[in-house]
Amino acid sequence: MSTQRLNGTVKWFNTQKGYGFIKPDGQDKDVFVHISALQESGLDRLNDNQRISFEMVDDRQGKKSAGKLQLING
């Protein structure tokens, strides 16, 4: 089963708090992103307004969040 990748823009990410939100293209609801998703994807930080590709995954509490992050260049 293939998982759909989504593209979006980082609304904000606070490294000290360890989380932030991504605004998916064409959707109204922002997606939560935890610092552990960055670490698992080999990223050290996200910048506001940065373009990103991601998959919806279940977090440790079983809630949907962004995972398998990849930066979109350009």
Tab-separated table of C-alpha atoms in Angstrom:
chain	number	residue	atom	x	y	z
A	1	MET	CA	0.000	0.000	0.000
A	2	SER	CA	1.516	3.333	-1.016
A	3	THR	CA	1.084	6.361	1.175
A	4	GLN	CA	0.257	9.666	-0.475
A	5	ARG	CA	2.862	12.407	-0.146
A	6	LEU	CA	1.576	15.912	0.447
A	7	ASN	CA	3.259	19.236	-0.190
A	8	GLY	CA	2.917	22.260	2.015
A	9	THR	CA	4.509	25.286	3.621
A	10	VAL	CA	5.868	25.507	7.160
A	11	LYS	CA	3.651	28.004	9.029
A	12	TRP	CA	5.961	28.015	12.027
A	13	PHE	CA	8.255	25.705	13.943
A	14	ASN	CA	9.653	26.338	17.426
A	15	THR	CA	12.747	24.230	18.102
A	16	GLN	CA	12.676	25.002	21.837
A	17	LYS	CA	9.059	23.855	22.169
A	18	GLY	CA	9.724	20.935	19.823
A	19	TYR	CA	6.788	21.335	17.453
A	20	GLY	CA	5.126	23.440	14.775
A	21	PHE	CA	2.568	23.368	11.980
A	22	ILE	CA	2.547	22.865	8.219
A	23	LYS	CA	-0.108	24.357	5.902
A	24	PRO	CA	-0.813	21.662	3.277
A	25	ASP	CA	-1.392	22.886	-0.282
A	26	GLY	CA	-5.117	23.120	-1.061
A	27	GLN	CA	-6.273	22.282	2.477
A	28	ASP	CA	-7.658	24.444	5.263
A	29	LYS	CA	-6.512	22.411	8.263
A	30	ASP	CA	-2.904	22.785	9.422
A	31	VAL	CA	-0.882	19.655	10.181
A	32	PHE	CA	1.045	19.210	13.430
A	33	VAL	CA	4.746	18.353	13.128
A	34	HIS	CA	6.832	17.156	16.104
A	35	ILE	CA	10.591	17.547	16.411
A	36	SER	CA	10.958	13.746	16.405
A	37	ALA	CA	9.726	13.748	12.773
A	38	LEU	CA	12.608	16.075	11.872
A	39	GLN	CA	15.117	13.855	13.652
A	40	GLU	CA	13.762	10.712	11.952
A	41	SER	CA	14.025	12.487	8.579
A	42	GLY	CA	17.600	13.700	9.173
A	43	LEU	CA	16.655	17.382	9.461
A	44	ASP	CA	17.848	19.727	12.208
A	45	ARG	CA	15.252	22.465	11.755
A	46	LEU	CA	12.372	23.877	9.733
A	47	ASN	CA	12.123	27.533	8.769
A	48	ASP	CA	8.930	29.566	8.458
A	49	ASN	CA	7.578	29.581	4.873
A	50	GLN	CA	9.855	26.680	3.874
A	51	ARG	CA	8.381	24.300	1.284
A	52	ILE	CA	8.155	20.698	2.444
A	53	SER	CA	6.874	17.300	1.329
A	54	PHE	CA	5.489	14.908	3.936
A	55	GLU	CA	3.247	11.943	4.698
A	56	MET	CA	0.468	11.749	7.256
A	57	VAL	CA	1.550	9.332	10.001
A	58	ASP	CA	0.223	8.267	13.392
A	59	ASP	CA	2.162	9.815	16.268
A	60	ARG	CA	2.889	8.063	19.560
A	61	GLN	CA	-0.591	8.934	20.855
A	62	GLY	CA	-2.269	7.646	17.694
A	63	LYS	CA	-3.036	11.130	16.325
A	64	LYS	CA	-2.271	12.166	12.753
A	65	SER	CA	0.811	14.313	12.213
A	66	ALA	CA	3.418	15.032	9.545
A	67	GLY	CA	6.216	12.504	9.080
A	68	LYS	CA	8.770	11.301	6.534
A	69	LEU	CA	9.666	14.918	5.825
A	70	GLN	CA	11.565	16.055	2.735
A	71	LEU	CA	12.519	19.605	1.850
A	72	ILE	CA	11.357	20.901	-1.540
A	73	ASN	CA	14.152	22.818	-3.242
A	74	GLY	CA	13.404	25.844	-5.357
